[in-house]
Short mmCIF file of C-alpha atoms and ligand atoms in Angstrom, two decimals:
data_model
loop_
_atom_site.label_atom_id
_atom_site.label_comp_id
_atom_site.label_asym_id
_atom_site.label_seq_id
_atom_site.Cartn_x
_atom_site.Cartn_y
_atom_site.Cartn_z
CA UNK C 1 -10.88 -26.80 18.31
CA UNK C 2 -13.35 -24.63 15.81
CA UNK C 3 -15.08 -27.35 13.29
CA UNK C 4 -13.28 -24.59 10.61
CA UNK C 5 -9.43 -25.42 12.21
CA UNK C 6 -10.59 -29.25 12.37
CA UNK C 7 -11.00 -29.48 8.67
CA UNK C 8 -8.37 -27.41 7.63
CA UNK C 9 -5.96 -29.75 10.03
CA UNK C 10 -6.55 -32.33 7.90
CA UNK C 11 -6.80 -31.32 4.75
CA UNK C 12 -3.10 -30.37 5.69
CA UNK C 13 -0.66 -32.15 2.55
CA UNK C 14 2.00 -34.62 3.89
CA UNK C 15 5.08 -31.47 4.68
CA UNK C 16 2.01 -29.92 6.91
CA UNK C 17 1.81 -32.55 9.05
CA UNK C 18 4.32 -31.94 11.64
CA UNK C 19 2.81 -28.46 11.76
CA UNK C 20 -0.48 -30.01 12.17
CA UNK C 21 0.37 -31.88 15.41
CA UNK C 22 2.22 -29.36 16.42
CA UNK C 23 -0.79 -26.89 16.21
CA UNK C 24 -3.36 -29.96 17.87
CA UNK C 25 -1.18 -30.52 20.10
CA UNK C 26 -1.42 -26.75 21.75
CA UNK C 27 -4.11 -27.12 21.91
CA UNK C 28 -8.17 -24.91 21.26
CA UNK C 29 -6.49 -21.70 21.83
CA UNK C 30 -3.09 -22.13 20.03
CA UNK C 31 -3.47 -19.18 16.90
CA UNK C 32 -3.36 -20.45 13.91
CA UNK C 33 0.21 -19.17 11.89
CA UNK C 34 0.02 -16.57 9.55
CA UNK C 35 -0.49 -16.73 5.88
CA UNK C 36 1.84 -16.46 3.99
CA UNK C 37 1.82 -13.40 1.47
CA UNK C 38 0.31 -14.60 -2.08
CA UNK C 39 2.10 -14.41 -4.63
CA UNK C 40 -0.76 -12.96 -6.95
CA UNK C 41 -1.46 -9.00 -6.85
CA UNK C 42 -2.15 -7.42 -3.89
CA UNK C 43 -5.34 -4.76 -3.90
CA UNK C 44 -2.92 -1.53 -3.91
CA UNK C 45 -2.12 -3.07 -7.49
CA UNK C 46 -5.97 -3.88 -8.45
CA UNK C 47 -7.22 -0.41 -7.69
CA UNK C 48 -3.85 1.28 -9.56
CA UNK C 49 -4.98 -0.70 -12.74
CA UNK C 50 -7.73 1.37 -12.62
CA UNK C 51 -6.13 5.02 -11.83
CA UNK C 52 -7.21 4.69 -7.42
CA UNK C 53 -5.78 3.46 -4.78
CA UNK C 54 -6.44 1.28 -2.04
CA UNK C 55 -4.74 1.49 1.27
CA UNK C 56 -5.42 0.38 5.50
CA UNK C 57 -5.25 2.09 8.49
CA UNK C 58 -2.66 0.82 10.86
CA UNK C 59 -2.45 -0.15 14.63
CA UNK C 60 0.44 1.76 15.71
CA UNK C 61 1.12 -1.40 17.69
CA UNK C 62 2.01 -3.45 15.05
CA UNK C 63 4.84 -1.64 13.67
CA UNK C 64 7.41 -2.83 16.39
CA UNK C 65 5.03 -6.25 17.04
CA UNK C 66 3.36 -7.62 14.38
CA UNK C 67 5.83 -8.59 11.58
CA UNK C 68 3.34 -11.29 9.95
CA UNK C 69 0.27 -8.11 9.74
CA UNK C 70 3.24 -5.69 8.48
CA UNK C 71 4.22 -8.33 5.32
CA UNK C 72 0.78 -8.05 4.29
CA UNK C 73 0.62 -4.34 4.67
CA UNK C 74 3.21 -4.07 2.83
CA UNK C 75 2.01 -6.59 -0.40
CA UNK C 76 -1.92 -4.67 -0.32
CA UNK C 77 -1.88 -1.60 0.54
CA UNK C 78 -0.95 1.62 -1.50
CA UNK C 79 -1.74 4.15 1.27
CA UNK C 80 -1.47 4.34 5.39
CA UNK C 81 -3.12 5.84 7.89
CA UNK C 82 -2.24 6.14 11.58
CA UNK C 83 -5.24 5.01 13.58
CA UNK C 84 -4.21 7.11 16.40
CA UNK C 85 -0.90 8.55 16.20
CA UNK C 86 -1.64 11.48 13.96
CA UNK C 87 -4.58 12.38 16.72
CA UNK C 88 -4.28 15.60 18.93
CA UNK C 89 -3.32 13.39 22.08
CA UNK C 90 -0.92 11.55 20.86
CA UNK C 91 0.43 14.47 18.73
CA UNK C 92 0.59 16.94 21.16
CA UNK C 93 -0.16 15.48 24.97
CA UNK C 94 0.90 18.52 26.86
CA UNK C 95 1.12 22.06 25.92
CA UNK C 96 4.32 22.88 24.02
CA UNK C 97 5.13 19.36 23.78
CA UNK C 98 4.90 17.82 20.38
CA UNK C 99 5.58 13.95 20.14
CA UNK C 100 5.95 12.99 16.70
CA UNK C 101 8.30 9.59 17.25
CA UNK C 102 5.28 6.82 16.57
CA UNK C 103 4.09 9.04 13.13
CA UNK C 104 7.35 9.31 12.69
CA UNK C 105 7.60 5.32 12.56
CA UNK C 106 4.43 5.08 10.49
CA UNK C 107 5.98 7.50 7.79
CA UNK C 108 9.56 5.50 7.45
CA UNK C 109 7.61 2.16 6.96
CA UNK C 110 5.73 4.10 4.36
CA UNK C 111 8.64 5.47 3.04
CA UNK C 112 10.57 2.00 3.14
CA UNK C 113 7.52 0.72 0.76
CA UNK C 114 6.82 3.44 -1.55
CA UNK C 115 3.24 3.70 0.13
CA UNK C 116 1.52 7.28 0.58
CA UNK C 117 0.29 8.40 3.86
CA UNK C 118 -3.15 10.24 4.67
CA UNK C 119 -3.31 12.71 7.95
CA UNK C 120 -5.98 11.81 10.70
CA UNK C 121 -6.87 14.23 11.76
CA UNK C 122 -6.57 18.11 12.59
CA UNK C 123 -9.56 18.41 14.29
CA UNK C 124 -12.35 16.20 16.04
CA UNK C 125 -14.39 16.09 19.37
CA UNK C 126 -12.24 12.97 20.46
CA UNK C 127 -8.68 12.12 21.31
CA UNK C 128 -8.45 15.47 22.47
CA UNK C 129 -5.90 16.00 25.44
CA UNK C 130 -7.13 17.03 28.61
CA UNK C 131 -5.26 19.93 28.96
CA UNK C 132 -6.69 21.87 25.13
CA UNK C 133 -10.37 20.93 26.72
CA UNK C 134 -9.23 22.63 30.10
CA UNK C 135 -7.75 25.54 27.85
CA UNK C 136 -10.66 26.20 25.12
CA UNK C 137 -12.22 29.22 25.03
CA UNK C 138 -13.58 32.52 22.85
CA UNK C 139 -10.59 33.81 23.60
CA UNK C 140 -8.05 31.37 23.19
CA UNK C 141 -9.51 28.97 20.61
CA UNK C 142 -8.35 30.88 17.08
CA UNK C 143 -4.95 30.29 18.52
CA UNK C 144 -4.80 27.08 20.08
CA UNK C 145 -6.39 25.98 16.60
CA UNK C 146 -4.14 27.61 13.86
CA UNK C 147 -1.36 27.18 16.08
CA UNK C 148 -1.99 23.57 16.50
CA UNK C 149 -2.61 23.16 12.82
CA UNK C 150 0.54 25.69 11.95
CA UNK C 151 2.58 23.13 13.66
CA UNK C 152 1.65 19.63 13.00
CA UNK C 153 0.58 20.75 9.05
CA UNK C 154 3.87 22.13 9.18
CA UNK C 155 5.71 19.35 10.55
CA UNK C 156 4.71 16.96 7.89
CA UNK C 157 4.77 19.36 4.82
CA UNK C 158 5.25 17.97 2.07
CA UNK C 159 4.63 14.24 2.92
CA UNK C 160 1.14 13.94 3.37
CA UNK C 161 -1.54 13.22 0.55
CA UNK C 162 -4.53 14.26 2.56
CA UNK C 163 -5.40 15.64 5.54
CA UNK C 164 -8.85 15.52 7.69
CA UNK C 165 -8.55 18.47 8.40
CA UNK C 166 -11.64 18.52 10.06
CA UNK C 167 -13.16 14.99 11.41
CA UNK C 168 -16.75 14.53 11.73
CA UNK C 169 -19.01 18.13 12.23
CA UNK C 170 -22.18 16.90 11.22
CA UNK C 171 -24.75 15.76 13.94
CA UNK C 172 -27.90 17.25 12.90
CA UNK C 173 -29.72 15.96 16.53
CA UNK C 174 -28.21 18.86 18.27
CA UNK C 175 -29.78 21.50 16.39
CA UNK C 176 -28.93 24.90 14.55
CA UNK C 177 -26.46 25.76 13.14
CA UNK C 178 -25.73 24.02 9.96
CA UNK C 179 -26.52 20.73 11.22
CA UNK C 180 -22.85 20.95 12.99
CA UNK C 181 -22.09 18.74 15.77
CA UNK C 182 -21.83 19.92 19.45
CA UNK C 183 -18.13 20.09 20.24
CA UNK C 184 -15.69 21.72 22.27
CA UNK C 185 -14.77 23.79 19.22
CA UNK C 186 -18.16 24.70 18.06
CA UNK C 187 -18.80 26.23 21.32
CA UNK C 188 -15.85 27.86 21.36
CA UNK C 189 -15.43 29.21 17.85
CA UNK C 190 -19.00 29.01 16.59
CA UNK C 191 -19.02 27.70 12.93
CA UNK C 192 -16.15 29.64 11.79
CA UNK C 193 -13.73 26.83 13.48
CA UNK C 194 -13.55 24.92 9.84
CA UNK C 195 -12.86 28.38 8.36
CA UNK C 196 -10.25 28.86 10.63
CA UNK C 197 -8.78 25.41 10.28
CA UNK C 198 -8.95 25.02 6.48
CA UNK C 199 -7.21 28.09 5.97
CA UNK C 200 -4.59 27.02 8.28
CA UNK C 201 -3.85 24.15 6.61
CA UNK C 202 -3.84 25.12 3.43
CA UNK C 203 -0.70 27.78 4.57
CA UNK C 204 1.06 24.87 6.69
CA UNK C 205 0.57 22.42 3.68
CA UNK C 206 -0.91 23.12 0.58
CA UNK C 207 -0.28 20.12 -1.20
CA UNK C 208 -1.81 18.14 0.75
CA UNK C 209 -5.42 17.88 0.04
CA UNK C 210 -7.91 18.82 2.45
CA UNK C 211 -10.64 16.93 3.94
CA UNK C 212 -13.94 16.70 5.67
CA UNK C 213 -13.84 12.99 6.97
CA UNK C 214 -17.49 12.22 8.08
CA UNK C 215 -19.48 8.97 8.59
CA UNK C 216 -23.31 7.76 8.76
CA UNK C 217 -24.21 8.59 5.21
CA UNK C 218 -24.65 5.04 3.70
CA UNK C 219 -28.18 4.58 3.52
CA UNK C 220 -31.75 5.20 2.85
CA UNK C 221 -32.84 5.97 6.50
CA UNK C 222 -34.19 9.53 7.44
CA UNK C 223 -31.54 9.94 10.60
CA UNK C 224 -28.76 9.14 7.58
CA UNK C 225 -30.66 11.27 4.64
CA UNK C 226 -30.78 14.53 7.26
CA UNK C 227 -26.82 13.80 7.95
CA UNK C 228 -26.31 13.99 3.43
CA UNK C 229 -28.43 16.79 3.39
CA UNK C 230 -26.66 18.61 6.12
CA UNK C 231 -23.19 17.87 4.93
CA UNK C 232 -23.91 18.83 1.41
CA UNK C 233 -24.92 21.85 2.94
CA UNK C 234 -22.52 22.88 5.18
CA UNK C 235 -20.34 22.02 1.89
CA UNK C 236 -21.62 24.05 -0.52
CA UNK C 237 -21.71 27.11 2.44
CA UNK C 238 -17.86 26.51 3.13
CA UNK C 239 -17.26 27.07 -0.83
CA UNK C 240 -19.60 29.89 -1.05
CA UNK C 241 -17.37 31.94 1.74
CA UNK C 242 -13.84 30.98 -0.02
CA UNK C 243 -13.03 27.96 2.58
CA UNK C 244 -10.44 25.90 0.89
CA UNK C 245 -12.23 22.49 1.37
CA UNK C 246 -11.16 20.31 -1.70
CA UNK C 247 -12.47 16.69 -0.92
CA UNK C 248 -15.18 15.01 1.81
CA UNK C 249 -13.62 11.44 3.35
CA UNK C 250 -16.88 8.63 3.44
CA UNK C 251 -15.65 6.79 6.60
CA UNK C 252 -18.21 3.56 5.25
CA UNK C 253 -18.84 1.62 8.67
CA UNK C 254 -21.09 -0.48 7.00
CA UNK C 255 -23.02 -2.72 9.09
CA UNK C 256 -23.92 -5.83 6.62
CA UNK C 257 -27.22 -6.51 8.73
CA UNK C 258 -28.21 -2.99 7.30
CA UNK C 259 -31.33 -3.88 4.29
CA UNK C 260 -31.54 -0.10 3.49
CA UNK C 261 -28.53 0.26 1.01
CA UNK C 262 -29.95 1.65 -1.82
CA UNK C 263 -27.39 2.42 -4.76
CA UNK C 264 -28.88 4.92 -6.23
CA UNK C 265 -29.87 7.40 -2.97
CA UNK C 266 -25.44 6.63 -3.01
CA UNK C 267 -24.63 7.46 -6.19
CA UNK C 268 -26.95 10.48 -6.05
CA UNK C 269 -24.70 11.14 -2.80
CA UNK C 270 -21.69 11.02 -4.38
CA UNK C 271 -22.68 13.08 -7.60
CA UNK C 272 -24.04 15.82 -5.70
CA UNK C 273 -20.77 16.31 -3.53
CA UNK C 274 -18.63 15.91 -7.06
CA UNK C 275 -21.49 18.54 -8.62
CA UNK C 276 -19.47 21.10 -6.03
CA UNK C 277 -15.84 20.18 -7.71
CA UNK C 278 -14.83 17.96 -4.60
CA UNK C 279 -13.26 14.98 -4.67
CA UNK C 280 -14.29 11.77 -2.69
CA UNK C 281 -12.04 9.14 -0.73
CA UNK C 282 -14.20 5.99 0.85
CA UNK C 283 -11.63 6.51 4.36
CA UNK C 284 -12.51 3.74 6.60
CA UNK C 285 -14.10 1.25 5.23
CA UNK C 286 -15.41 -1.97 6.98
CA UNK C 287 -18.30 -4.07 8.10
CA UNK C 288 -20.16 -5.03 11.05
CA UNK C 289 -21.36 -8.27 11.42
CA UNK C 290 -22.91 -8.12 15.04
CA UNK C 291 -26.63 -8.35 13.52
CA UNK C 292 -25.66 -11.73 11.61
CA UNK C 293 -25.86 -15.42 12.90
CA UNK C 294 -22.16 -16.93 14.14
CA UNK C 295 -21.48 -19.23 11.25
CA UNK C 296 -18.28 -18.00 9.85
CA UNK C 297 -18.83 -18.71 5.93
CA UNK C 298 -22.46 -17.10 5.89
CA UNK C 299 -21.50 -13.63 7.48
CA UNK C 300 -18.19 -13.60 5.18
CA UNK C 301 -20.12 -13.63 1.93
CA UNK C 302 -23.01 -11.28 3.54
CA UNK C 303 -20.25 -9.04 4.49
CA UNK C 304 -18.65 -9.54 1.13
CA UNK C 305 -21.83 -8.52 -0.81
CA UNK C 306 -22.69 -5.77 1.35
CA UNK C 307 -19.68 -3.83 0.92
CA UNK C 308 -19.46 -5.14 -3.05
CA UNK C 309 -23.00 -2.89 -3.42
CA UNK C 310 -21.57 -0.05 -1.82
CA UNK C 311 -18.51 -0.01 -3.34
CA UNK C 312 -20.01 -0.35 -6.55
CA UNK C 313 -22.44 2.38 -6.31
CA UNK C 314 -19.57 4.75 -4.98
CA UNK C 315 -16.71 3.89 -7.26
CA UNK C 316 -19.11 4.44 -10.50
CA UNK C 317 -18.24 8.38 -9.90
CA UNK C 318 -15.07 9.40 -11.18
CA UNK C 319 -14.62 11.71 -8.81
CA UNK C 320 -13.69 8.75 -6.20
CA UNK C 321 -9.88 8.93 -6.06
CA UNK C 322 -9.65 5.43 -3.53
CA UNK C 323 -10.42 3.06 -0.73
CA UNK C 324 -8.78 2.90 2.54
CA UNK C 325 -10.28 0.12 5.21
CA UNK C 326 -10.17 0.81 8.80
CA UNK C 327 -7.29 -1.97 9.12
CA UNK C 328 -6.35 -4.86 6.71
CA UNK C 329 -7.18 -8.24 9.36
CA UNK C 330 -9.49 -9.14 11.58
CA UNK C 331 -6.84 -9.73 13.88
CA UNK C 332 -7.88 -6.33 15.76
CA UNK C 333 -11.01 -4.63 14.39
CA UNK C 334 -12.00 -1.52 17.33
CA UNK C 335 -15.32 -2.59 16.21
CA UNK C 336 -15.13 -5.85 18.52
CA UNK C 337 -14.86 -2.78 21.74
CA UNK C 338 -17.28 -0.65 19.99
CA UNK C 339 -19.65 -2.92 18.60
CA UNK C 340 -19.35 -6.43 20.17
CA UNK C 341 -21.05 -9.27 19.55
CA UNK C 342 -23.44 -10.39 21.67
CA UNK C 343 -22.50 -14.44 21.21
CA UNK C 344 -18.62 -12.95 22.21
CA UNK C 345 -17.49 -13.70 18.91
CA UNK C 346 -14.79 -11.65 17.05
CA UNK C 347 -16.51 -9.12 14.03
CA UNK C 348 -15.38 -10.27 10.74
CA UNK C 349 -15.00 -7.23 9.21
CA UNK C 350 -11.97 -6.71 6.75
CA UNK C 351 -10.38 -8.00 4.07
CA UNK C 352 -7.70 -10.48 5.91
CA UNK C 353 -9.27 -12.83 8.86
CA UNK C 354 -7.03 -13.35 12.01
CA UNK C 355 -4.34 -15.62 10.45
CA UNK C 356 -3.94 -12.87 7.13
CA UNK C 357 -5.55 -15.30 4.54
CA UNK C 358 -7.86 -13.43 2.33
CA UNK C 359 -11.41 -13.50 2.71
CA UNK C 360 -14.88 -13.01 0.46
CA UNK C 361 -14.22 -8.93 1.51
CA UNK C 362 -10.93 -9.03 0.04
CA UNK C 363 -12.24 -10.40 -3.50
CA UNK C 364 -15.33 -8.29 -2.95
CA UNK C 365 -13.11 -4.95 -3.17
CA UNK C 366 -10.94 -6.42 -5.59
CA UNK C 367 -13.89 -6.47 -8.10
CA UNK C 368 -15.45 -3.40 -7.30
CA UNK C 369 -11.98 -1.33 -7.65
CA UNK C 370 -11.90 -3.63 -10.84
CA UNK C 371 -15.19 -3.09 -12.36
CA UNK C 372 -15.04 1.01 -11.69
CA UNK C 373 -14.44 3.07 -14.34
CA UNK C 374 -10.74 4.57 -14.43
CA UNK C 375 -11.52 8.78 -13.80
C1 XIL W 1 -10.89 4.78 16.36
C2 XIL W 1 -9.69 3.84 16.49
O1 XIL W 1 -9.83 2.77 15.63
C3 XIL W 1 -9.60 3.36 17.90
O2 XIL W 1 -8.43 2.58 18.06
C4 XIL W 1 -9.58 4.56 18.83
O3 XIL W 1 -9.56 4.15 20.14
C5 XIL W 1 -10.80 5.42 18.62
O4 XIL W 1 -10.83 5.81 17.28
N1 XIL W 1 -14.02 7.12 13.07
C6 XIL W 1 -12.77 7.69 13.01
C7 XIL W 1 -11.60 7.01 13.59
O5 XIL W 1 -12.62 8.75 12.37
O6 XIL W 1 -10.61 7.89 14.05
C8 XIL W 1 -12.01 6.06 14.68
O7 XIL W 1 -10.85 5.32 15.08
C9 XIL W 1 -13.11 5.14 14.23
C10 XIL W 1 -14.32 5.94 13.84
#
């Protein structure tokens, strides 16, 4: 038994107790029982007080498993995203065959809860099927693209706020051109993919506004300050030639062991990217925790305060329209496969822990949406 489950055992009142055996008596693994949903606002409601939204990505998973994650969903969050099922290879896993069933689940829980829903995404290096990467070439990439993009766009017209329509281009390590990233498409397109694929979207769905999701911009180190430069240039390049590229997503994997968060090198980030009449979404935010000590209550307020700068520096700009996390609980982060820990310990990195009670994170973004101006 954790020292933390130990206490709260008993601390249980009186009517807990039989669920307090019961829970001891299963033993050190037995998971603790959800929380249930509080009564007081949720943080879709804290960040509409103040004109934004807030909103989670979801673990397809959980919409046919995990009834006690979906509750909470449902009570905090304003907006969805699929974590993979709006991807290329679960979209589209062989050519001509389009599997929309598990979006199609995402967007009738939406539906069923008044919540929006974000695309991600058109476009990336990853969760590509095998078969497009077997197929991509000069000569068959315009079509695989806008084809692609006629479809799926076209599918959900209508019913999507945003789309990334293209995920991640910058990598300025691997040279000319434009800082872009080395992909698949970029070799077979050149840079003129996000033409192609921002034009396409805009016929398949114009309403729904159109992205460049990216990540690694958060703070004051040269590897990060080469990756704003580049972006803000590729930006301002897309505009100059007519691309219709209305808003850039800030994925925010913040790592809280990071000291080089500096809120005005942000803010500056932010107002030069509004300077160019785009809008801003903070996509997917949360924080690692792998460079912090195990002790549960020290790396929740670090995290807590971490993201609380951030956040604050960001959501000063009007031109912020929300906040999305990359999930709502710590009950599956992918940061625990991409990032683990080296003591073995789960990440503690969003706004829920494991059993859905809200954590220093949670109150963290509820302040910052609360404290930031209303555009
Ligand atoms: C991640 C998902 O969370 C994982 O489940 C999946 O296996 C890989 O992709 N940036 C992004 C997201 O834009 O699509 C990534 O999501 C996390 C990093």
């Amino acid at each position: 038994m954790t020292p933390l489950r130990r206490r709260s055992l008993l601390a249980a009142p009186a009517a807990l107790l039989p669920l307090a055996r019961a829970l001891a008596a299963a033993g050190p693994d037995a998971p603790e029982p959800d929380a249930p949903v509080p009564e007081t606002p949720g943080l879709a409601a804290h960040a509409a007080a103040r004109r934004r939204f807030y909103g989670s990505a979801l673990y397809e998973d959980a919409l046919a498993a995990d009834p006690g994650l979906l509750a909470h969903v449902r009570a905090e969050c304003g907006m969805l995203v699929g974590e993979y099922s709006f991807k290329w290879a679960s979209l589209q896993p062989q050519p001509g065959v389009f599997r929309f069933a598990t979006a199609e689940t995402l967007m009738a829980f939406a539906a069923a809860n008044r919540q929006r829903v974000r695309g991600h995404t058109l476009v990336w290096h990853e969760a590509n099927p095998q078969w497009l990467l077997d197929r991509l070439a000069p000569a068959t990439g315009e079509r695989l693209l806008t084809g692609y993009i006629a479809a799926v766009a076209g599918h959900f017209r209508g019913r999507l706020v945003h789309w990334d329509v293209v995920n991640e281009p910058i990598h300025p390590e691997d040279g000319p051109p434009f800082g872009l990233r080395d992909t698949p498409w970029l070799r077979a397109l050149g840079p003129g993919y996000l033409d192609l694929a921002f034009h396409a979207c805009a016929a398949a769905d114009p309403g729904a506004l159109r992205m460049i999701n990216e990540f690694g911009g958060d703070y004051a180190i040269d590897w990060q300050q080469r990756r704003r430069d580049k972006l803000l240039e590729l930006l301002a390049h897309l505009l100059a030639r007519g691309v219709p590229v209305q808003a850039v997503g800030l994925q925010a994997h913040l790592d809280a062991g990071e000291r080089a968060l500096n809120q005005t090198v942000l803010a500056r980030f932010v107002a030069d990217i509004a300077s160019l009449g785009l809008k801003v979404v903070v996509t997917e935010l949360d924080v690692r925790d792998d460079g912090l000590p195990a002790d549960i209550a020290v790396r929740d307020a670090a995290v807590a305060a971490h993201a609380r700068a951030w956040l604050d520096a960001v959501l000063a700009n009007p031109a912020v329209l929300g906040v999305l996390s990359w999930g709502l609980s710590d009950r599956r982060s992918w940061l625990d496969q991409r990032f683990p820990r080296a003591d073995g310990l789960p990440q503690r990195p969003l706004p829920l822990d494991a059993s859905l009670r809200r954590k220093p994170l949670w109150s963290a973004i509820a302040a910052a949406l609360a404290g930031a101006p209303a555009p």
